[in-house]
Coordinates of C-alpha atoms and ligand atoms in Angstrom, one line a residue:
X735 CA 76.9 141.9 33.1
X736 CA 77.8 138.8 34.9
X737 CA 77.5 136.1 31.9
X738 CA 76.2 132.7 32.8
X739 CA 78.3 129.6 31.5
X740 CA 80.6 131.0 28.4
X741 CA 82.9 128.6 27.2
X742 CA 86.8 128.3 29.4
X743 CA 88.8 129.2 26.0
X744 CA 92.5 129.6 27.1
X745 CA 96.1 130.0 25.0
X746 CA 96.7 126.2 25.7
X747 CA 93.5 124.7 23.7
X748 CA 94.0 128.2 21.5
X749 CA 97.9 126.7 20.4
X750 CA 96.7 123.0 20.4
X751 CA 93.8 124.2 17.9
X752 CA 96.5 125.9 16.0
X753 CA 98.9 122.7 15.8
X754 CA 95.6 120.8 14.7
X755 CA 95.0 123.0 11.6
X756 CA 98.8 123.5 10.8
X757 CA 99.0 119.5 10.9
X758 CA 97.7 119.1 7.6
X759 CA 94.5 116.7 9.1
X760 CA 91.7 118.3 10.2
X761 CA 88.7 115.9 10.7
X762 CA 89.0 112.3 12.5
X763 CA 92.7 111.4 13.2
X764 CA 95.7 110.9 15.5
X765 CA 93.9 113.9 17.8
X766 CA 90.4 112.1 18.0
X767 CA 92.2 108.7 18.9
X768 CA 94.3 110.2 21.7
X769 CA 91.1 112.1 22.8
X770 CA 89.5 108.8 23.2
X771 CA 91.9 107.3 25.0
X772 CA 92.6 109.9 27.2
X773 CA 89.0 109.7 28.2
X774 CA 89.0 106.2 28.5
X775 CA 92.0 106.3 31.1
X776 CA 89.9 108.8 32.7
X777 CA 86.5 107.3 32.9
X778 CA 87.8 103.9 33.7
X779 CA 86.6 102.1 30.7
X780 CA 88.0 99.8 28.4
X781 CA 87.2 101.7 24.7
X782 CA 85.4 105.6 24.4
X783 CA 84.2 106.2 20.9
X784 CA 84.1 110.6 19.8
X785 CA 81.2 111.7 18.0
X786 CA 79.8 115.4 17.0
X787 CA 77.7 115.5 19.8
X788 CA 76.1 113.7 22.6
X789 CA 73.0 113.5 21.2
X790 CA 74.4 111.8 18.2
X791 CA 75.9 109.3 20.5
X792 CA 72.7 108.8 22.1
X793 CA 70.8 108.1 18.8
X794 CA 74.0 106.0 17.4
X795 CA 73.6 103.7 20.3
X796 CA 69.7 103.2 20.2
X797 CA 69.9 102.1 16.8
X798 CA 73.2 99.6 17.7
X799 CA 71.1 98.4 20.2
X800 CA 68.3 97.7 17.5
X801 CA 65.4 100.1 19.3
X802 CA 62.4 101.1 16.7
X803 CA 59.2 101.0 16.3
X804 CA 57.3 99.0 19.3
X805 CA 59.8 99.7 21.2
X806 CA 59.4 101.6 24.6
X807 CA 62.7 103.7 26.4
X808 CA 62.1 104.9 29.7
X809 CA 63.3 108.5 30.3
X810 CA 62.6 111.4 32.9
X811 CA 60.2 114.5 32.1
X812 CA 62.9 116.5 33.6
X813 CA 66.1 116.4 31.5
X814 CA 66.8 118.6 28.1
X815 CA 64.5 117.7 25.0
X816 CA 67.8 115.2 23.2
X817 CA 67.2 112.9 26.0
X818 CA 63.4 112.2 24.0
X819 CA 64.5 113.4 20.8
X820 CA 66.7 110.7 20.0
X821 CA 64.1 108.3 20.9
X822 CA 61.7 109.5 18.7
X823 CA 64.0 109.7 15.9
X824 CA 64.7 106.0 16.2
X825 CA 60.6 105.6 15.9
X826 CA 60.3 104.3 19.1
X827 CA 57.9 105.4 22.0
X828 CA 59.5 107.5 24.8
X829 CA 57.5 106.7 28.2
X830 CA 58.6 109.8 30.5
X831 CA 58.8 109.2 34.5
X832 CA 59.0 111.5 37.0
X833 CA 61.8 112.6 39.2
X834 CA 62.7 112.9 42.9
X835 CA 63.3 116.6 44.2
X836 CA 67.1 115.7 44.2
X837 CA 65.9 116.3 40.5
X838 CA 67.2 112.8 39.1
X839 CA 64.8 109.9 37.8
X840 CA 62.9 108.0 40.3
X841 CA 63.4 104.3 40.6
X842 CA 60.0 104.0 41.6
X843 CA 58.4 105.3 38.7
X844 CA 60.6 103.1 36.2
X845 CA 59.5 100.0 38.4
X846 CA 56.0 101.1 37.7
X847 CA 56.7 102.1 33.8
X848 CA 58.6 99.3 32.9
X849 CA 57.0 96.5 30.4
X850 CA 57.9 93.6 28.5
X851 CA 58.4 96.1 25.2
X852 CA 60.9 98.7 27.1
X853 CA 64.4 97.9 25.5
X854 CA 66.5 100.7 27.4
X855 CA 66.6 103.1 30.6
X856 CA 68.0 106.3 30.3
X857 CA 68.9 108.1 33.7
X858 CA 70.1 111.6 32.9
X859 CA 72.6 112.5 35.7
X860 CA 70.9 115.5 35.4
X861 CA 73.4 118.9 36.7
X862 CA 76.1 116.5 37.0
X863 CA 74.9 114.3 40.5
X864 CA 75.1 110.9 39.3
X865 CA 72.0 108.9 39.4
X866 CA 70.8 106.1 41.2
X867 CA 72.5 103.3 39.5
X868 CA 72.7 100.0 42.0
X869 CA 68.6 100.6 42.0
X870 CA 68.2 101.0 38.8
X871 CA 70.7 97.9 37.6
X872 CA 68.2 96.1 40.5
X873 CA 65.3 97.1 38.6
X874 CA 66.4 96.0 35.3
X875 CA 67.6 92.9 36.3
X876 CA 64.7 91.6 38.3
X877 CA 63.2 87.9 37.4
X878 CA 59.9 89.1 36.1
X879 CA 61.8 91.7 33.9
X880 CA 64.2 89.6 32.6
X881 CA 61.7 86.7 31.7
X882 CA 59.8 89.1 30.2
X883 CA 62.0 91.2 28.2
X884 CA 61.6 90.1 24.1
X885 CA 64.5 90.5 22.3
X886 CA 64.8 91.3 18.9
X887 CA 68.4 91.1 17.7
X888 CA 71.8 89.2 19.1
X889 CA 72.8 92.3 21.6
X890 CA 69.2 92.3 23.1
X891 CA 69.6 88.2 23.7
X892 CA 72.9 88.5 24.8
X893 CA 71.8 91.0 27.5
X894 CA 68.5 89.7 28.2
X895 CA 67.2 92.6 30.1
X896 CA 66.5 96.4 29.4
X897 CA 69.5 98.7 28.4
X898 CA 70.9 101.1 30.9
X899 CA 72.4 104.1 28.6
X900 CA 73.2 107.1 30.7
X901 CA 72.5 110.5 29.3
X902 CA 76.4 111.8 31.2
X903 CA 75.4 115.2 29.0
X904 CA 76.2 116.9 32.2
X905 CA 78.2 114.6 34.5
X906 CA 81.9 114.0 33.1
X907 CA 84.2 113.5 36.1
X908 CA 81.4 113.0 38.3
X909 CA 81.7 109.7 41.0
X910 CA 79.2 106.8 42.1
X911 CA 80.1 104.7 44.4
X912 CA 84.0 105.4 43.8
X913 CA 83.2 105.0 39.7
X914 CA 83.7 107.8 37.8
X915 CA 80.9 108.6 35.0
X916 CA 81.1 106.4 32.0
X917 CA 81.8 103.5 34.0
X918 CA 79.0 102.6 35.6
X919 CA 75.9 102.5 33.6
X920 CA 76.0 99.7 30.2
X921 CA 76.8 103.0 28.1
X922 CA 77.1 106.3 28.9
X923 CA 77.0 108.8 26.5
X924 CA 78.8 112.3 27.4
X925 CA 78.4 116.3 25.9
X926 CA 80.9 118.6 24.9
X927 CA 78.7 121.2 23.8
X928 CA 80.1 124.9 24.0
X929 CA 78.0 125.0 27.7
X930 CA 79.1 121.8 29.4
X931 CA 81.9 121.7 31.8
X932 CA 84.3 120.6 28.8
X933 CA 84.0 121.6 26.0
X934 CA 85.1 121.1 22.0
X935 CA 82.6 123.6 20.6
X936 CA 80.4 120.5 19.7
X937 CA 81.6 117.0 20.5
X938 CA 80.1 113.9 22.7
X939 CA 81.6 110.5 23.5
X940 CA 80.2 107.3 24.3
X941 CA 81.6 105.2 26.8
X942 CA 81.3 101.3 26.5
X943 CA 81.1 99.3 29.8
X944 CA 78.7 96.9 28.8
X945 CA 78.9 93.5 30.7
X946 CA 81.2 90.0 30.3
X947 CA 80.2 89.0 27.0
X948 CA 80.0 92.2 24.8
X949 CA 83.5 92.7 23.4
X950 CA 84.4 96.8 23.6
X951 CA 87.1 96.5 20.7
X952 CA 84.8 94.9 18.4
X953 CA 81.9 97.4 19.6
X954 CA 84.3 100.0 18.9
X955 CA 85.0 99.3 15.5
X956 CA 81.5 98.5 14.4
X957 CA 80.8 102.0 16.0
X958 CA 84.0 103.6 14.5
X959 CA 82.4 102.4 10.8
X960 CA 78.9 103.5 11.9
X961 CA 79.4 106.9 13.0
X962 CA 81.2 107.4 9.4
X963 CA 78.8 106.4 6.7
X964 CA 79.3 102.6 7.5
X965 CA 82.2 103.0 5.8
X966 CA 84.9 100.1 6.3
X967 CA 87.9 102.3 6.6
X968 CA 88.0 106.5 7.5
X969 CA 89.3 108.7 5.7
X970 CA 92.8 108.9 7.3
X971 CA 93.1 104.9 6.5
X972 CA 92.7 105.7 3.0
X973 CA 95.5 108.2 2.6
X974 CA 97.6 105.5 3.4
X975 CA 99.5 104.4 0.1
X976 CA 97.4 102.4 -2.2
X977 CA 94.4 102.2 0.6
X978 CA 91.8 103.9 -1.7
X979 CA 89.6 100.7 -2.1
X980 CA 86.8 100.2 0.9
X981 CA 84.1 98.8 1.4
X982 CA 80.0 100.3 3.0
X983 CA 79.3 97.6 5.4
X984 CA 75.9 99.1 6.0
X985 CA 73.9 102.2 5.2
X986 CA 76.4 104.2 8.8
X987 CA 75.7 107.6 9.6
X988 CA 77.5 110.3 9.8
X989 CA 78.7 111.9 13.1
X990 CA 82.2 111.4 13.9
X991 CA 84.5 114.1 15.9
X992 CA 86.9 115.9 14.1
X993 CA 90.7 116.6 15.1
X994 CA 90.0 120.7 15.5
X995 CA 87.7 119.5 18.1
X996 CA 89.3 117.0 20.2
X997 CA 92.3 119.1 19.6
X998 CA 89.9 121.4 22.7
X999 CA 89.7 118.2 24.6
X1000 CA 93.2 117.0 24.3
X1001 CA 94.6 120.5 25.9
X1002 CA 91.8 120.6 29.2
X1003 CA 91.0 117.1 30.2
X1004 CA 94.5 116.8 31.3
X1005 CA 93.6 119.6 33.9
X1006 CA 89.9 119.0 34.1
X1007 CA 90.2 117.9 37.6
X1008 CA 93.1 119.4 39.2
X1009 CA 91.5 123.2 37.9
X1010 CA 88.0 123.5 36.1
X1011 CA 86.5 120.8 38.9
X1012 CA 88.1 122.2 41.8
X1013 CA 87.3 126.0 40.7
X1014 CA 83.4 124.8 40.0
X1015 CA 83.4 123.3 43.0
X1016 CA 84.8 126.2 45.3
X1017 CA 81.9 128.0 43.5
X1018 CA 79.4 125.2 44.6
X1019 CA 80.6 125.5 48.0
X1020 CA 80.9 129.3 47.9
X1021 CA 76.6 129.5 47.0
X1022 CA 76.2 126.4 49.4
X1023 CA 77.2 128.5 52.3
X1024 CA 76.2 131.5 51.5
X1025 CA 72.4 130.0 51.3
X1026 CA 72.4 127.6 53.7
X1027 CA 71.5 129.7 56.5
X1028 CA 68.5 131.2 54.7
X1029 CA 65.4 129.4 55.2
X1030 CA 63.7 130.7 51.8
X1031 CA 66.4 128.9 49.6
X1032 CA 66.4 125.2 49.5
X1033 CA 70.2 123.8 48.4
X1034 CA 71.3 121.5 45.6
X1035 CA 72.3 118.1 46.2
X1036 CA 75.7 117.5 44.9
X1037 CA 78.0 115.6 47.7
X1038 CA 76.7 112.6 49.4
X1039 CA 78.2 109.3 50.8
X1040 CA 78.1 107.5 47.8
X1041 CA 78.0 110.2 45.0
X1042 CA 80.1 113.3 43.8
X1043 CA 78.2 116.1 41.1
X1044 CA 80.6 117.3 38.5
X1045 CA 79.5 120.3 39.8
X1046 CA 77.9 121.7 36.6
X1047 CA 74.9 123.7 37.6
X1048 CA 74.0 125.1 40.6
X1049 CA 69.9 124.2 40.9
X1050 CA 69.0 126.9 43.7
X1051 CA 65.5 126.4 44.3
X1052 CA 63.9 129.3 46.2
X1053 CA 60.9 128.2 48.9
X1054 CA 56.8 128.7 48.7
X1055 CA 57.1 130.3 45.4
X1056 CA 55.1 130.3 42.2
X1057 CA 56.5 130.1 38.7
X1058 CA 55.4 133.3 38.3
X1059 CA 57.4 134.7 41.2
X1060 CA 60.3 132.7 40.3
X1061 CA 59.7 134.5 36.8
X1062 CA 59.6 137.8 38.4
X1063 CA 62.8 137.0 40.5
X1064 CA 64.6 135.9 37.6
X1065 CA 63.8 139.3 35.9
X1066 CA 64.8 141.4 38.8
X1067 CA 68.7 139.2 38.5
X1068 CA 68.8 140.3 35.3
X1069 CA 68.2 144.2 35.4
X1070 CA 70.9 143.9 38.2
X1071 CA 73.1 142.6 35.5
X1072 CA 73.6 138.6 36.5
X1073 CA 72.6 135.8 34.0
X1074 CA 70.8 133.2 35.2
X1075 CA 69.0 130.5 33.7
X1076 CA 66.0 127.9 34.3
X1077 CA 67.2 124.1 34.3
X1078 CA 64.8 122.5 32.5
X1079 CA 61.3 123.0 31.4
X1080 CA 59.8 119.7 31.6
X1081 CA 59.5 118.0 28.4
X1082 CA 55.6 117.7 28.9
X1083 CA 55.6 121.8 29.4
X1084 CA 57.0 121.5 25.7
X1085 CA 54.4 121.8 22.6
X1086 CA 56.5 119.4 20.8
X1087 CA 55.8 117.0 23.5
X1088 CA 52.0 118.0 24.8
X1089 CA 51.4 117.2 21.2
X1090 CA 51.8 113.8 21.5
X1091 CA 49.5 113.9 24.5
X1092 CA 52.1 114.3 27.7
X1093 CA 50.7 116.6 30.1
X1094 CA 52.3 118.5 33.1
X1095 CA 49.9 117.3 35.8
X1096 CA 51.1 114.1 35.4
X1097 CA 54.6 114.9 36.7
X1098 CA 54.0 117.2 39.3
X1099 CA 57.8 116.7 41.4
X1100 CA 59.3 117.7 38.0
X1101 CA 56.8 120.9 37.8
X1102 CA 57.6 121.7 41.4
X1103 CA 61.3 121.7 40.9
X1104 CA 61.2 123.7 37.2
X1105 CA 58.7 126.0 38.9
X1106 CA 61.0 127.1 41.8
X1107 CA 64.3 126.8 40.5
X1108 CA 67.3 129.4 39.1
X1109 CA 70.6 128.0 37.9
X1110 CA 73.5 130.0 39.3
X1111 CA 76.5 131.1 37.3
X1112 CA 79.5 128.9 37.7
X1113 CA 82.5 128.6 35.9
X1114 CA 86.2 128.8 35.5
X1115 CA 86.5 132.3 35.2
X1116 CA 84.0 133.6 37.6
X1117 CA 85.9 135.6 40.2
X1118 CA 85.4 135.5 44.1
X1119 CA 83.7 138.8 43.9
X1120 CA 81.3 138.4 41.2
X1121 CA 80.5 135.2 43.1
X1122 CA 79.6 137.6 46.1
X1123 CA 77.8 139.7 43.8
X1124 CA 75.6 137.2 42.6
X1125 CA 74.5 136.2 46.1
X1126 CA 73.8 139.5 47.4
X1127 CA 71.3 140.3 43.8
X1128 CA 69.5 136.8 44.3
X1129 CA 69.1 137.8 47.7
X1130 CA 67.9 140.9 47.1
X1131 CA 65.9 139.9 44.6
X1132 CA 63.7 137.3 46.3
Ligands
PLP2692 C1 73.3 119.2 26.4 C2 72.5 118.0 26.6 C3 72.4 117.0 25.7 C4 72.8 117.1 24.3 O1 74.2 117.3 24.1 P1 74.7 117.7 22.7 O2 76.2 117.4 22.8 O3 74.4 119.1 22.5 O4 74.0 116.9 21.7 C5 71.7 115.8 26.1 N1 71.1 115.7 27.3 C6 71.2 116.7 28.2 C7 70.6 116.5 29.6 C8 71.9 117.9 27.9 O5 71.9 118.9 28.8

């Protein structure tokens, strides 16, 4: 059986693992710093903030941005259920959009969606192509928006328009415009779930590149105490000799990274680019010719004049199909032993979400993309000839 995404697991993250549990410090520490800082090099950003997983840094920065009840956030159907989830945690209302068929949020529909109660926009760079930002930041920052806008707390006055948090889940390494991911939206928040392109089992981090103004160290610390109970110093501070007294400067949360983790992250990030992104995308390019040719496929986006995927998954969608027959296909992959997978089922598709009265028909460029579409296999492992294998069974299959 050709497996689908498992995790890249090799002897250099296995010994740094090792060193992070002989260390004598397990959770937050030295590793989680240098983990954030090696991102931040990477990214281009000024301060990165670990947490347990992106959708904790998604919810963590909602309520830092002060978004409850009343409040709208403008999201796409098409994107994993945290993307809503968090919103609705917070007590606010998600307002879903549609998407384009390159499958990322359309700019026309937020135009449309947007009122004078929507506090933030979250594009979801959805299998790692960046969105569109430049249109988006133009959207946000129109007049009639920006009068308009009512702001309930000192960050919302000092911005004075919508938030632009990025759902990166998918996208790390990915480029707009020559900006890597986590530079170019106000926050973007990033996944290192066991599936995503890096991973440190669970982890996410959240990338601050809000505009002049906002102070990133000071954000950082308020979000350092935040993500830990609201605690005023962690618990590695408080080993220090006579450092047991501290202070709860709020009622925080708790969601911070711990050192086994980014000890995953410290050993690949170094080599993200120079060998898991090439290797993904020779894999990209590898189904990208192979399907080209055939008029019953239709290809994946993920290189363009302005934008670069991470290359996370491959979105084949297959032509004139049902979602029945893309069913059907899918099960004929499988019994010729290749994983495949379906990225995503709308949100509205979802009962969670028709139960608070979304409905399909009302997004029917997302349902036309879920109901043709089969994620390829792709990652580090995946040899030249099971990538020849699984192009001859879709093939066959269709
Ligand atoms: C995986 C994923 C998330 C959540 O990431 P976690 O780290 O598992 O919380 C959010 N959004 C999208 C689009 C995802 O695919």
């Amino acid at each position: 059986m050709i497996s689908f995404s498992p995790p890249h697991v090799d002897d250099v993250i296995i010994q740094e693992v090792i060193d992070a549990l002989r260390s004598g410090w397990i959770t937050t520490g030295p590793r989680t710093k240098k983990f954030e800082q090696l991102l931040a090099e990477y990214c281009g950003v000024e301060r990165v903030l670990c947490v347990n997983s992106a959708s904790a840094g998604l919810e963590l920065m909602l309520r830092w941005f002060g978004v409850g009840p009343g409040d709208e956030v403008i999201l796409p159907a098409y994107t994993y259920t945290a993307t809503a989830e968090v919103v609705v945690h917070c007590g606010a209302t998600p307002v879903m959009v549609d998407v384009n068929s390159d499958f990322l949020i359309s700019v026309e529909q937020i135009s449309k969606a947007i009122t004078p109660k929507t506090k933030v926009v979250m594009p979801v760079d959805i299998v790692g192509l960046p969105c569109d930002y430049d249109e988006i930041f133009a959207v946000v920052n129109k007049d009639e928006v920006r009068r308009d806008f009512q702001p309930s707390n000192e960050y919302q006055r000092k911005l004075g328009r919508p938030l632009v948090l990025a759902d990166a889940a998918h996208s790390l390494g990915a480029y707009y415009k020559g900006k890597r991911t986590g530079s170019v939206a106000d926050i973007t928040v990033i996944s290192f779930h066991a599936v995503k392109n890096l991973t440190t089992a669970e982890g996410g981090a959240i990338c601050l590149a809000l505009p002049e103004g906002f102070d990133a160290e000071s954000i950082y610390k308020t979000l350092c105490s935040l993500s830990l109970h609201g605690q005023s110093k962690d618990a590695l501070a408080k080993t220090q000799v006579c450092s047991w007294r501290y202070d709860v400067v709020e009622c925080g949360f708790k969601c911070n990274m711990t050192d086994v983790a980014a000890a995953m992250g410290i050993a690949e990030l170094p080599r993200y680019d120079s060998m898991i992104l090439k290797r993904r995308k020779e894999i990209f390019d590898a189904y990208n010719q192979a399907f080209a040719s055939d008029d019953r496929f239709q290809l994946p986006v993920y290189e363009t004049n302005e934008k670069r995927s991470s290359y996370h998954v491959f979105a084949l969608r297959v032509n004139g199909i049902t979602e029945q027959q893309r069913d059907e296909i899918i099960h004929r992959i499988f019994e010729k032993e290749v994983s495949v997978n379906v990225h995503f089922i709308p949100l509205p598709m979802l009962t969670a979400y028709r139960n608070m009265g979304f409905s399909i028909d009302d997004y029917p460029v997302s349902y036309d993309n879920f109901s043709r579409e089969i994620s390829l296999p792709v990652y580090y492992n995946l040899t030249d000839e099971q990538i020849e294998r699984v192009i001859a069974v879709v093939k066959e299959s269709i």
